[in-house]
XYZ file of C-alpha atoms in Angstrom:
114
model
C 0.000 0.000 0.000
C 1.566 3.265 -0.880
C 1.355 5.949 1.713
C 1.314 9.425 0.547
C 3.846 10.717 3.148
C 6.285 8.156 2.469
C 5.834 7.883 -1.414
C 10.038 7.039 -2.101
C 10.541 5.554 1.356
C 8.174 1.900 1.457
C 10.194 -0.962 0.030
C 9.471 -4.540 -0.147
C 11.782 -6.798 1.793
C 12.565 -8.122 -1.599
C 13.853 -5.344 -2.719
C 17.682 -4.769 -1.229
C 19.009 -2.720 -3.558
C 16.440 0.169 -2.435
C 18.233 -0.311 0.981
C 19.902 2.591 1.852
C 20.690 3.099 5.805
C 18.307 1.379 7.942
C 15.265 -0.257 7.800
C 12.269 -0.029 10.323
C 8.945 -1.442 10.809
C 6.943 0.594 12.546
C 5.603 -0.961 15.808
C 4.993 0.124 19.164
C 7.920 0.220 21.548
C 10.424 -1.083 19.282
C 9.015 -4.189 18.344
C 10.132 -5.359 14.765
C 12.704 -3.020 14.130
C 15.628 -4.042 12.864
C 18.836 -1.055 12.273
C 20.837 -1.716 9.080
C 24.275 0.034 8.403
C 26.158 0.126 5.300
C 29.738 -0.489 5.341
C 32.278 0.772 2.655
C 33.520 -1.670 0.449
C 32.432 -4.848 3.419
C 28.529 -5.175 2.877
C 25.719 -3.805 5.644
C 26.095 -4.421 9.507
C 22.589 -4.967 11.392
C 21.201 -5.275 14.646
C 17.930 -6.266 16.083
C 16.394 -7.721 19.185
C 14.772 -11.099 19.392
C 12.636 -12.133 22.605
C 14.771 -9.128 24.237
C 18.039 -10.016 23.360
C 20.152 -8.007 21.197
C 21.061 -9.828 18.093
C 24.283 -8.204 16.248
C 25.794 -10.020 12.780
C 27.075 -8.779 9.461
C 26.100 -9.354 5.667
C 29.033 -9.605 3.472
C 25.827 -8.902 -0.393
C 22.581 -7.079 -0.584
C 21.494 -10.697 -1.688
C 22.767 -11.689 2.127
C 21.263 -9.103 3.500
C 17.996 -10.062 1.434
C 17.957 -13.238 3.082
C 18.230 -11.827 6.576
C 15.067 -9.413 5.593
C 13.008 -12.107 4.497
C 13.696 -13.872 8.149
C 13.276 -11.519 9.793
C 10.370 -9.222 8.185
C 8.888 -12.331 6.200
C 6.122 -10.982 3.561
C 5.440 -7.849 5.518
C 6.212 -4.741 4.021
C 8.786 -2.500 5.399
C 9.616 1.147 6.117
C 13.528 3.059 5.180
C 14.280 5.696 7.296
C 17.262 7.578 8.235
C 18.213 6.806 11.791
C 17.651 9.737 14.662
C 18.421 10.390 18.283
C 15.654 9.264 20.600
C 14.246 11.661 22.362
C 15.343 10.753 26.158
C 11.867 10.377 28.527
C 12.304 10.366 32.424
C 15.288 8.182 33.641
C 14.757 5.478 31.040
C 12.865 5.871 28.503
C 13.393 6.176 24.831
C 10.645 7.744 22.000
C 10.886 8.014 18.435
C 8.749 11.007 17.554
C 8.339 9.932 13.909
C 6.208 6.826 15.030
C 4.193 8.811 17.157
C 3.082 11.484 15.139
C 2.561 9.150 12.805
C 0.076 6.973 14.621
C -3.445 8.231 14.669
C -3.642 8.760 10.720
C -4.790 7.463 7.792
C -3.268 7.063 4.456
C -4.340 10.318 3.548
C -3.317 12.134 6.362
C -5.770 13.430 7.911
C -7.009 11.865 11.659
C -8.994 8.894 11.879
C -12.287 9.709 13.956
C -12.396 7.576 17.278
């Protein structure tokens, strides 16, 4: 489904050679997000968690890094966006203001009635 606010941003997870930075799936509280970093000249690094542990590895091709996508993400489309500082709540929380003003809209962009 293309969203008007992200028209050049949505990529399939079959699609690596879109991949520019990172990829993220926007869920609440970090679920499903996975942070993908290109190296010069050695491939993309990534990072992710899985049942809360932090899961760190490297792909050396976009076609490896294809394959982690598809584990990971499976038919589900995906978001690209350039990674940001957090904004820092209380003594330990994190928030990613994109996601939340985000939420609470519909593909066209105006508010969904509750």
């Amino acid at each position: 489904m293309e969203r008007p606010d992200f028209p050049d941003k949505q990529v399939s997870a079959w699609d690596p050679s879109r991949l520019v930075c990172e990829s993220l799936r926007v869920r609440r509280g970090g679920r499903q997000v996975m942070r993908v970093v290109k190296v010069k000249y050695k491939g993309c690094r990534y990072s992710n968690c899985v049942i809360g542990s932090l899961v760190r590895d490297k792909a050396k091709h976009f076609k490896d890094m294809n394959k982690v996508l598809k584990r990971f993400f499976g038919n589900l489309e995906i978001l690209v966006q350039q990674g940001i500082d957090l904004v820092k709540v209380g003594n330990n929380g994190t928030m990613d203001l994109r996601a939340e003003l985000q939420r609470n809209k519909s593909v066209d962009g105006r508010p969904l009635s509750s």
